[in-house]
XYZ file of C-alpha atoms in Angstrom:
737
model
C -0.152 -0.104 0.305
C 1.626 3.403 -0.812
C 3.016 5.666 1.513
C 3.178 9.460 1.970
C 6.641 10.423 3.089
C 6.697 13.875 4.586
C 10.385 15.186 5.584
C 10.890 17.968 7.888
C 13.991 20.113 7.280
C 13.832 21.108 11.342
C 13.941 17.808 12.561
C 15.935 15.996 9.492
C 13.939 13.016 9.832
C 11.573 11.074 7.279
C 8.081 9.564 8.399
C 5.650 7.821 6.673
C 2.016 8.075 6.979
C -0.126 4.799 5.477
C -2.891 4.818 3.392
C -4.222 9.021 3.257
C -7.213 7.379 1.777
C -8.445 10.630 -0.696
C -8.762 11.364 -3.881
C -7.249 14.589 -4.253
C -3.480 14.283 -4.305
C -1.939 17.791 -2.783
C -0.047 17.492 0.295
C 2.211 20.570 1.863
C 5.465 19.421 2.677
C 8.092 21.276 4.298
C 11.242 21.846 2.682
C 14.636 23.133 3.813
C 14.177 26.969 2.321
C 11.133 26.951 4.530
C 8.692 27.099 1.737
C 5.634 25.493 1.283
C 5.927 22.742 -2.202
C 2.212 21.220 -3.374
C 2.606 18.035 -5.151
C 0.219 16.538 -7.973
C 0.487 13.453 -9.730
C -0.123 14.043 -13.464
C -1.508 11.773 -16.143
C 0.394 9.101 -17.119
C 0.930 10.784 -20.686
C 2.480 13.848 -18.781
C 6.281 14.622 -18.861
C 6.592 15.368 -15.154
C 6.279 13.034 -12.182
C 5.437 15.718 -9.812
C 5.463 19.268 -9.161
C 7.023 21.318 -6.489
C 8.199 25.021 -6.060
C 10.995 26.948 -3.576
C 9.564 30.348 -4.277
C 6.377 30.305 -6.189
C 4.286 27.495 -7.792
C 5.725 26.613 -11.072
C 3.503 23.884 -12.925
C 4.213 22.697 -16.396
C 0.319 23.835 -17.671
C -2.034 25.272 -15.701
C -5.140 22.745 -17.299
C -3.885 19.335 -15.310
C -5.849 16.726 -14.268
C -5.964 15.650 -10.491
C -5.288 11.695 -9.837
C -6.037 9.989 -6.833
C -3.207 9.092 -6.432
C -0.149 10.440 -3.950
C 3.645 11.549 -5.144
C 6.041 10.572 -2.319
C 8.580 12.696 -1.142
C 11.449 10.754 0.366
C 14.741 12.854 0.968
C 17.783 9.848 0.923
C 20.006 9.338 4.285
C 17.491 11.496 6.775
C 16.807 10.018 10.380
C 13.559 8.438 11.165
C 11.050 10.791 12.846
C 11.138 8.771 15.973
C 14.766 8.094 15.929
C 15.967 12.001 15.624
C 13.261 13.231 18.411
C 13.659 10.204 20.889
C 17.282 10.583 20.570
C 17.763 14.228 21.693
C 15.156 12.975 24.245
C 12.471 15.499 23.214
C 8.515 14.359 21.947
C 8.024 12.388 19.135
C 6.156 14.183 16.882
C 4.309 13.123 13.167
C 3.813 16.211 11.588
C 2.186 16.602 8.286
C 2.432 20.328 7.941
C 5.435 22.484 8.557
C 5.932 26.274 8.478
C 8.365 28.775 9.729
C 7.057 28.459 13.174
C 5.185 25.268 12.670
C 1.715 26.858 12.516
C -0.306 29.375 10.256
C -0.118 32.178 12.754
C 3.792 33.512 11.434
C 4.322 35.451 8.470
C 2.133 37.773 6.366
C 0.191 37.604 2.889
C 0.359 34.143 2.460
C 2.947 30.975 2.700
C 6.474 31.768 1.729
C 6.929 30.075 -2.115
C 3.131 29.302 -2.335
C 0.200 32.185 -1.649
C -2.544 30.915 -3.594
C -3.769 27.880 -5.544
C -5.261 28.076 -8.884
C -7.514 25.562 -8.917
C -9.648 24.377 -12.079
C -12.246 21.889 -12.383
C -13.755 19.582 -15.317
C -15.643 17.311 -12.818
C -16.636 16.368 -9.489
C -13.764 15.329 -6.744
C -14.220 11.937 -5.788
C -13.016 10.775 -2.463
C -13.147 7.200 -1.198
C -11.064 5.793 -3.801
C -8.082 3.571 -2.598
C -4.591 3.377 -4.049
C -5.076 0.475 -5.891
C -8.152 1.836 -7.691
C -6.950 4.822 -9.527
C -8.215 5.268 -13.178
C -6.947 5.347 -16.263
C -5.681 8.360 -18.137
C -8.962 8.791 -19.392
C -9.639 9.391 -15.548
C -10.191 13.263 -14.921
C -11.036 15.175 -11.545
C -13.101 18.436 -11.337
C -11.978 21.806 -11.591
C -13.208 25.404 -10.414
C -12.258 27.769 -13.306
C -10.992 30.876 -12.025
C -11.158 30.033 -8.433
C -8.191 30.938 -6.161
C -7.671 29.489 -2.526
C -5.181 31.223 -0.165
C -4.817 28.304 2.107
C -2.820 30.307 4.878
C -5.511 33.324 5.018
C -8.028 30.059 5.223
C -6.628 28.875 8.227
C -6.518 31.857 9.953
C -9.940 32.446 9.410
C -10.869 29.169 11.228
C -8.105 30.084 14.197
C -10.496 31.297 16.585
C -13.758 28.949 15.574
C -15.114 26.894 18.299
C -18.122 25.258 16.945
C -18.895 23.628 13.423
C -21.574 26.182 12.705
C -18.776 29.057 13.046
C -17.128 27.152 10.756
C -19.551 26.809 8.134
C -20.071 30.639 8.149
C -16.565 30.742 6.823
C -16.043 27.871 4.680
C -19.613 27.763 3.001
C -18.960 30.051 -0.088
C -15.755 28.328 -0.537
C -14.479 25.980 -3.162
C -14.416 22.637 -1.711
C -10.892 21.645 -1.294
C -9.088 18.444 -1.426
C -9.065 16.511 1.987
C -5.284 17.009 2.834
C -5.462 20.580 2.878
C -8.164 20.161 6.013
C -5.739 17.561 7.492
C -3.229 20.274 7.372
C -4.934 22.931 8.808
C -5.740 20.413 11.648
C -2.372 19.630 12.100
C -1.466 23.459 12.182
C -4.107 24.265 14.705
C -2.667 21.484 16.868
C 0.555 22.941 17.134
C -1.115 26.200 17.831
C -2.530 24.751 20.661
C -5.973 25.464 18.916
C -7.531 21.969 19.369
C -11.196 23.868 19.352
C -10.781 24.997 16.251
C -9.637 21.225 14.815
C -12.354 19.787 16.525
C -14.830 22.212 15.062
C -13.322 21.735 11.357
C -14.002 17.745 11.651
C -17.367 18.076 13.346
C -18.255 20.169 10.022
C -16.476 17.818 8.009
C -18.646 15.029 9.492
C -21.991 17.361 9.351
C -21.401 17.527 5.578
C -20.478 14.133 5.105
C -23.617 13.170 7.034
C -25.735 15.633 5.226
C -24.355 14.137 1.666
C -23.052 18.016 0.923
C -19.739 17.697 -1.355
C -17.708 15.021 -1.914
C -15.667 15.169 1.545
C -15.903 12.062 3.730
C -14.310 11.474 6.742
C -11.439 8.869 6.665
C -8.412 7.597 8.522
C -6.430 10.399 7.369
C -8.441 12.998 8.980
C -8.907 11.088 12.390
C -5.247 10.778 12.249
C -4.395 14.333 11.948
C -6.675 15.369 14.940
C -5.091 12.540 17.162
C -2.111 14.357 16.353
C -3.406 18.063 16.630
C -4.275 16.313 20.069
C -0.932 15.156 20.901
C 0.683 18.401 19.968
C -1.746 20.251 22.386
C -1.587 18.145 25.178
C -5.483 17.875 25.537
C -5.132 13.850 25.800
C -8.294 14.035 27.422
C -9.904 13.874 23.939
C -8.193 10.812 22.788
C -11.208 8.721 23.846
C -13.703 10.295 22.277
C -11.770 10.542 19.004
C -11.504 6.709 18.737
C -15.262 6.157 19.871
C -16.119 8.851 16.872
C -13.631 6.223 14.581
C -15.622 3.339 15.489
C -19.002 4.842 15.002
C -18.150 5.972 11.569
C -16.762 2.664 10.345
C -13.378 4.202 10.200
C -10.476 1.543 10.999
C -7.038 2.309 12.663
C -3.917 2.010 10.772
C -0.517 1.623 11.581
C -0.148 5.556 11.634
C -3.268 5.537 14.218
C -1.137 3.455 16.642
C 1.868 5.074 16.098
C 0.282 8.454 16.990
C -1.374 6.555 20.283
C 1.592 5.402 21.456
C 3.135 8.685 21.477
C 0.099 10.288 22.913
C 0.305 7.302 25.924
C 4.219 7.758 26.332
C 3.659 11.658 26.950
C 1.034 10.931 29.704
C 3.671 8.457 31.361
C 1.751 5.322 30.336
C 4.781 3.417 28.630
C 3.487 -0.027 29.458
C 0.325 0.470 27.589
C 2.257 1.903 24.728
C 4.089 -1.283 24.707
C 0.822 -3.375 24.884
C -0.387 -1.400 21.853
C 2.564 -2.034 19.628
C 2.019 -5.894 21.008
C -1.669 -5.416 19.561
C -0.791 -4.503 16.232
C 0.083 -7.833 14.498
C -3.357 -9.387 16.522
C -5.426 -6.575 14.037
C -3.292 -7.726 11.190
C -1.195 -4.427 10.870
C 2.376 -4.853 10.083
C 4.105 -2.319 12.308
C 6.723 0.270 10.445
C 10.240 1.502 11.289
C 8.209 4.754 13.328
C 6.265 1.701 15.282
C 9.471 0.094 16.383
C 11.364 3.194 16.956
C 8.414 4.480 19.140
C 8.496 1.186 21.130
C 11.954 1.741 21.805
C 11.538 5.205 22.844
C 9.116 3.654 25.223
C 11.788 1.628 26.900
C 13.659 4.935 27.025
C 11.208 6.858 29.215
C 10.968 3.656 31.647
C 14.940 3.485 31.600
C 14.535 -0.504 30.929
C 17.839 -0.206 29.125
C 17.497 -4.598 29.392
C 14.009 -4.373 27.914
C 15.426 -2.155 24.922
C 18.237 -4.471 24.245
C 16.134 -7.686 24.610
C 13.075 -5.593 22.035
C 15.735 -4.916 19.574
C 17.646 -8.332 19.572
C 14.596 -9.965 18.648
C 13.624 -7.042 15.914
C 17.096 -8.038 14.647
C 16.166 -11.760 14.664
C 13.045 -11.303 12.444
C 14.609 -8.590 9.975
C 17.113 -11.129 9.030
C 14.911 -14.046 8.887
C 12.332 -12.177 6.463
C 9.208 -11.874 8.964
C 9.562 -7.722 9.168
C 11.011 -5.371 6.336
C 9.457 -6.970 3.026
C 7.499 -3.921 2.131
C 9.462 -2.095 -0.459
C 8.523 1.628 -0.045
C 9.662 1.394 3.947
C 13.179 0.660 3.303
C 14.131 -1.222 5.748
C 17.875 -1.781 5.101
C 18.093 2.170 6.259
C 15.577 2.274 8.605
C 17.199 -0.490 10.183
C 20.550 0.881 10.483
C 18.918 3.839 12.069
C 16.891 1.561 14.748
C 20.651 0.267 15.605
C 21.999 3.820 16.099
C 19.016 4.627 18.384
C 18.980 2.012 20.603
C 23.019 2.484 21.134
C 21.716 6.243 22.053
C 18.929 4.791 24.628
C 21.660 2.595 26.281
C 24.085 5.557 26.652
C 21.128 7.738 28.032
C 19.659 5.143 30.383
C 23.499 4.298 31.932
C 23.905 8.284 32.392
C 20.545 8.501 34.096
C 21.388 5.653 36.238
C 24.893 7.585 37.264
C 22.960 10.790 37.955
C 20.838 8.935 39.899
C 23.059 6.653 42.028
C 20.794 3.533 42.375
C 22.538 0.786 42.203
C 24.426 2.249 39.207
C 27.811 0.054 39.185
C 25.731 -2.922 39.236
C 23.231 -2.237 36.146
C 26.172 -0.126 34.362
C 28.440 -2.750 34.146
C 25.543 -5.632 33.151
C 23.748 -2.981 30.232
C 27.445 -3.011 28.807
C 28.082 -6.626 28.750
C 24.486 -6.987 27.671
C 25.508 -4.516 24.456
C 28.875 -6.764 23.772
C 26.221 -9.793 23.505
C 24.290 -7.515 21.320
C 27.298 -6.487 19.076
C 26.231 -2.605 20.325
C 29.081 -0.782 20.745
C 29.074 2.987 22.283
C 31.390 5.831 20.700
C 34.234 7.226 22.308
C 32.291 10.775 22.494
C 29.110 8.495 24.620
C 31.824 6.667 26.995
C 34.000 9.728 27.778
C 30.464 11.815 28.498
C 29.336 8.526 30.695
C 32.934 9.256 32.564
C 31.857 12.738 33.264
C 28.582 11.482 34.659
C 30.388 9.466 37.330
C 31.129 11.562 40.523
C 30.219 9.517 43.333
C 33.322 7.758 45.099
C 31.702 4.094 44.402
C 31.390 4.955 40.535
C 35.537 4.591 40.516
C 34.681 0.546 39.050
C 32.514 2.286 36.480
C 34.807 5.092 35.378
C 37.716 2.523 35.326
C 35.667 0.385 32.853
C 35.071 3.048 30.550
C 38.513 4.111 30.380
C 39.696 0.645 29.681
C 37.225 0.553 26.587
C 38.301 3.554 25.395
C 42.071 2.652 25.383
C 41.114 -0.729 23.784
C 38.957 0.616 21.086
C 40.924 3.703 20.118
C 44.164 5.695 20.250
C 42.774 8.998 21.394
C 41.339 10.011 24.596
C 40.395 13.375 26.099
C 43.169 14.663 28.473
C 40.373 16.258 30.728
C 38.599 13.124 30.871
C 41.962 11.282 31.997
C 42.032 14.249 34.639
C 38.724 13.621 35.672
C 39.371 9.832 36.263
C 42.368 10.659 38.378
C 40.353 12.978 40.507
C 37.709 10.105 41.034
C 39.920 7.703 41.680
C 41.585 9.998 44.603
C 38.087 10.513 45.783
C 37.704 6.782 46.297
C 41.188 6.305 47.710
C 41.958 4.353 44.790
C 45.292 6.272 44.705
C 47.598 3.659 42.987
C 44.565 3.477 40.230
C 45.487 7.126 39.646
C 48.652 6.714 38.836
C 48.257 4.107 36.512
C 46.101 6.340 35.088
C 48.960 9.090 34.797
C 51.512 6.681 33.767
C 49.701 5.659 30.607
C 49.586 9.575 29.648
C 53.106 9.401 30.113
C 53.555 6.498 28.072
C 50.632 6.565 25.655
C 49.683 9.932 25.561
C 47.622 12.593 25.617
C 50.245 14.208 27.320
C 49.612 15.576 30.782
C 48.916 18.981 31.766
C 49.450 21.186 34.970
C 45.893 19.678 36.151
C 47.111 16.489 35.694
C 50.318 17.491 37.857
C 48.420 18.746 40.469
C 45.723 15.997 40.676
C 48.542 13.509 40.882
C 51.197 15.406 43.262
C 47.871 15.467 45.336
C 47.327 12.064 45.862
C 51.022 11.390 46.342
C 50.362 13.962 49.148
C 47.797 11.993 50.809
C 49.719 8.901 50.255
C 52.955 10.271 51.974
C 50.592 11.624 54.781
C 49.492 7.951 55.454
C 53.348 7.225 55.212
C 54.094 10.216 57.822
C 51.297 9.191 60.338
C 52.012 5.576 61.227
C 55.931 6.029 60.175
C 56.188 3.853 57.201
C 58.720 5.723 56.358
C 60.047 2.832 53.495
C 56.778 3.716 51.486
C 57.525 7.070 51.897
C 61.209 6.484 50.414
C 59.256 4.681 47.270
C 56.852 7.316 46.378
C 59.296 9.908 46.612
C 61.504 8.098 44.085
C 58.028 7.017 42.363
C 57.107 10.796 42.004
C 60.805 11.101 40.493
C 60.808 8.389 38.153
C 57.363 9.766 36.892
C 58.777 13.330 36.212
C 57.349 15.004 39.326
C 59.628 17.369 41.529
C 58.982 16.586 45.064
C 58.351 19.759 46.905
C 59.126 20.378 50.345
C 56.018 19.030 51.994
C 56.428 15.926 50.560
C 60.581 15.688 51.554
C 59.163 16.752 55.183
C 56.645 13.752 55.095
C 59.258 11.564 54.824
C 61.187 12.727 57.653
C 58.614 12.625 59.806
C 57.995 9.256 59.006
C 61.735 8.358 59.580
C 61.422 10.519 62.741
C 58.848 8.428 64.193
C 59.829 5.066 63.140
C 63.125 5.993 64.606
C 65.076 5.529 61.488
C 67.700 7.920 62.337
C 70.187 7.216 59.456
C 67.280 7.195 56.898
C 66.656 10.702 58.407
C 70.153 11.722 57.711
C 70.258 10.607 54.242
C 66.820 12.104 53.243
C 67.591 15.150 54.592
C 71.249 15.132 52.328
C 69.290 14.230 49.663
C 66.424 16.998 49.868
C 69.241 19.562 49.985
C 71.259 17.831 47.058
C 67.894 17.928 44.981
C 67.978 22.014 45.062
C 65.058 21.904 47.781
C 65.473 24.144 50.593
C 64.604 22.534 54.164
C 62.344 24.585 56.638
C 61.824 24.320 60.352
C 59.847 21.565 59.708
C 62.580 19.649 58.320
C 64.852 20.407 60.833
C 62.483 19.657 63.584
C 62.093 16.026 62.199
C 66.215 15.460 61.750
C 66.436 16.730 65.455
C 64.005 14.648 66.720
C 65.574 11.575 65.013
C 68.996 12.607 66.121
C 67.169 12.699 69.881
C 65.993 9.005 69.365
C 69.246 8.284 68.257
C 70.913 9.738 71.204
C 73.119 11.715 68.664
C 72.801 14.690 70.711
C 76.222 16.231 69.218
C 74.887 15.885 66.089
C 71.806 17.169 67.220
C 73.485 20.306 68.540
C 75.290 21.034 65.080
C 71.678 20.832 62.972
C 70.567 23.289 65.468
C 73.341 25.604 65.121
C 73.118 25.136 61.115
C 69.714 25.838 61.099
C 70.183 29.023 63.379
C 72.764 30.152 61.048
C 70.781 29.919 57.934
C 68.301 31.682 59.438
C 65.582 29.794 60.023
C 63.456 30.828 63.196
C 63.167 27.902 65.578
C 59.375 26.983 66.380
C 57.791 25.346 69.934
C 58.776 21.748 67.891
C 62.351 22.653 67.585
C 62.733 24.156 70.876
C 61.009 21.168 72.390
C 63.257 18.638 71.047
C 66.374 20.375 71.913
C 64.987 20.934 75.777
C 64.579 17.165 75.728
C 68.124 16.953 74.636
C 69.520 18.835 77.067
C 67.407 16.873 79.697
C 68.590 13.833 78.525
C 72.429 14.802 79.066
C 71.497 16.352 82.321
C 72.275 20.408 81.422
C 69.023 21.549 83.311
C 70.823 25.323 83.102
C 70.543 24.987 79.516
C 67.026 23.586 79.442
C 66.419 26.843 81.724
C 67.815 29.127 79.391
C 65.836 27.302 76.491
C 62.606 28.024 78.314
C 63.486 31.532 79.107
C 64.800 32.121 75.087
C 61.118 30.559 74.135
C 59.560 33.479 76.197
C 61.952 36.296 74.974
C 61.490 34.937 71.624
C 57.779 34.668 71.236
C 57.605 31.170 71.354
C 55.705 30.289 74.623
C 56.280 26.971 76.256
C 53.458 24.842 76.180
C 52.635 21.446 78.510
C 53.775 19.408 75.750
C 57.621 20.996 76.162
C 57.491 20.265 79.859
C 56.084 16.617 79.177
C 58.841 16.518 76.937
C 61.235 17.553 80.046
C 59.474 15.642 82.591
C 59.568 12.091 80.348
C 63.229 12.828 80.220
C 63.776 13.103 83.344
C 62.024 9.710 83.884
C 63.850 7.695 81.643
C 66.948 8.844 82.630
C 66.210 8.081 86.547
C 65.708 11.916 87.586
C 62.299 11.514 88.812
C 63.149 14.170 91.580
C 63.922 16.547 88.926
C 60.684 15.739 87.294
C 58.699 16.343 90.159
C 60.478 19.610 90.372
C 59.536 20.406 87.005
C 56.127 19.515 87.056
C 55.630 21.731 90.391
C 57.161 24.434 87.924
C 54.506 24.077 85.329
C 52.676 26.196 87.533
C 54.761 29.364 88.004
C 54.626 28.972 84.220
C 50.509 29.287 84.616
C 50.693 25.995 82.229
C 47.741 23.293 83.427
C 49.541 19.733 83.156
C 47.285 17.116 81.021
C 46.718 13.145 81.623
C 50.287 12.598 79.872
C 52.200 15.086 82.137
C 50.340 13.248 85.284
C 50.901 9.642 83.878
C 54.596 10.265 83.609
C 55.488 11.168 86.648
C 53.197 8.925 88.473
C 54.895 5.974 86.829
C 58.415 7.416 87.628
C 57.569 8.251 91.076
C 55.897 4.658 92.039
C 59.170 2.921 90.111
C 61.239 5.319 92.240
C 59.908 3.720 95.677
C 57.448 6.691 96.302
C 53.996 5.240 96.233
C 52.417 8.111 98.379
C 53.065 10.914 96.540
C 52.167 8.877 93.327
C 49.270 7.577 94.997
C 48.181 11.455 95.909
C 48.839 12.529 92.199
C 46.431 10.097 90.929
C 43.689 11.442 93.484
C 44.855 15.127 92.378
C 44.716 13.976 88.566
C 40.601 12.691 89.405
C 39.773 15.340 91.287
C 40.797 17.856 88.095
C 38.470 15.643 86.115
C 41.230 13.821 84.269
C 40.538 10.465 83.091
C 44.101 8.669 83.701
C 44.870 5.264 81.513
C 45.141 1.776 83.220
C 49.440 2.015 83.181
C 49.017 4.524 86.359
C 46.097 3.063 87.973
C 48.444 -0.268 87.934
C 51.637 1.540 88.654
C 50.091 3.058 91.704
C 48.785 -0.367 93.084
C 51.725 -2.125 92.243
C 54.215 0.525 94.418
C 51.901 0.481 96.976
C 51.754 -3.328 97.484
C 55.690 -3.583 96.799
C 56.572 -1.206 99.944
C 53.293 -1.893 102.185
C 52.123 1.766 101.986
C 48.785 2.067 103.854
C 46.694 3.852 101.289
C 43.045 3.671 101.030
C 42.611 2.256 97.199
C 38.662 2.657 97.433
C 39.488 6.198 97.050
C 41.459 5.466 93.586
C 37.710 3.846 92.155
C 37.711 0.973 89.685
C 40.405 0.226 87.361
C 39.787 2.686 84.233
C 38.740 0.696 81.133
C 41.861 0.163 78.513
C 42.063 3.498 76.032
C 42.101 3.158 72.298
C 45.741 2.159 71.007
C 47.360 5.120 69.485
C 48.088 4.724 66.180
C 51.062 2.235 65.799
C 54.695 2.734 64.205
C 54.651 0.329 61.686
C 57.734 -0.046 59.271
C 56.223 -3.251 57.356
C 55.288 -2.592 53.663
C 52.399 -4.685 53.491
C 50.628 -2.330 56.265
C 50.987 0.567 53.714
C 49.478 -2.002 51.289
C 46.374 -1.925 52.943
C 45.942 1.645 54.455
C 46.766 2.952 51.146
C 45.423 0.553 48.620
C 48.537 0.073 46.735
C 49.052 -3.293 45.035
C 51.309 -5.978 47.473
C 53.508 -7.266 44.551
C 56.788 -5.051 45.511
C 60.676 -6.498 45.696
C 61.923 -6.593 49.396
C 63.207 -2.713 50.727
C 66.775 -2.322 49.515
C 68.263 0.511 51.695
C 69.974 1.882 48.549
C 66.498 3.291 47.464
C 66.995 5.857 50.179
C 70.198 7.704 48.266
C 68.505 7.335 44.994
C 65.104 6.984 42.888
C 65.502 3.452 40.912
C 65.160 3.555 37.672
C 62.956 1.247 35.682
C 64.123 -2.247 34.796
C 66.561 -2.163 37.797
């Protein structure tokens, strides 16, 4: 059965309208030059197949005969209507009439390219003629001599009518127009949201048909146009009435009717009912058109059912390959199926993107849909993969992002640098720093060349890893991270060097701290007060007091002012040497320079005394805290209580414990046990009930770990690594060594 194909340049689309069932052959078509085109089928002895115009109508002769046959305009290589619209996530339209504003309300003085139509009548116009019943050359349609019809003006005159009587007032003295002109006006009214005018015009046509006035009668084309107008106007409550009128008029729905209803249901959010309509078509003896299949796919898109869409497409492909569909030559199924394939890929992309934005089981669903696409031999483009990467913004999305990245790398030689940077950022957010480093390594090895953003992102990840190593004293990994940075062309700053120095200090790795400090200077990085403080701490723990004094003097010489941490370390060093006069001068210097000593400073002195068997001196410095208006904390009491208990002074230790309780401090079980043990050992008569119950065990502080495997667990880095070689401290290891 022939089809009328209307092409809209606005949407670059091609649709099929099945069985227009009209005697007249004129239809308006929108062209790229935004002009109206009027096409007529000419007699078989004519030298032209159709007539068209861009600026104004040009006919081979003015006395032509109308035939009951429609001339198809089928521009090649245009996307089908539903495919184009649905892929842009807009409404699916099926427009018969297109103007500059998609309505009758724009422009002055008629339609561009076609203002008036010269119609000549030689006989009566007939209408109920099927496409296969077109007459021979002797058949002639009627003419109306000398009568001109301005279609735009006619439509504008009906723009505000609301009843059939008002339509009759306008059209009663007008020439009887081809049925397609009425259909076009109905569509235009829908575009202009003038559904009352469209309904009134259909009612007027129905009244004339019942009264046997003229040769016009309602057919499926008119009702399809009215359904399209309802869809454009969004007045879906009229759909049931129109369908009831079709039944009462004995007009059977065709494929276009079902397609329009499916689109209306989709607009109403009734996607499942739209799919049921699609399944109903074969039961009614109708063969779904390509637009039917694309509309059904769009219903799956609205449902965000990517799995159902793929299943539907695979079944459709099997039917097409088996010859069960696509046998109508006019539908050009070879091109249409290619468009369907592009459409399903677009749908899968949009559904996955929506899942990622909403974040509901996104990882599982996206990865499963990608697998289903592979099984269905469907592939996203590189641009679509990259847009999906940009949709990965949550920590849990790192799995999807890495999968998409691998797919791009395996398929294409190029990838956007901004996408790589986004993945590096996301991996860091998900605490997958080593995976981020792998992306950066790919940039160095495969391209594109990393930029400043890449550099800053990966350095920030290194800082996170180095901070973890610093806090836990995992100095070996700190050294390896520095080496890895230099290996990848990243220049460590003082921040990175200091992190490794502090890690060495916490791990009491004096020699490693000294070598890292020297290497830092050799690389041209100027040490800061934190660098000197970490080195002083490491030297103190190694009891290299003379070397620590040299470092201190050098720090002063190069103009770096000591901070509280550096002063505290030097006070601890001189305390261990028993040089309390120098300790006292350090305290005075701190006050003079504006660096006020804190409880930490006095705790360092007290602990130094306790470790070196100077319990009485420790108690003196504890008392001195009062003169400095410094309040002791738990650490102050615990260290002094343990020292006094071990020195055989259980009563003094007991008094300090009770005093701490009165101040609201919560001491450790170690201090409690020290008081109890000392009291029992020296037979002191003390009321232990005042101490109260044994305090609960405190949470263990961060332990200093030296094992590389510990860092692998903390920083999510690969366990497979060679044993640490102390030579790594001195220089970065090159590849292959």
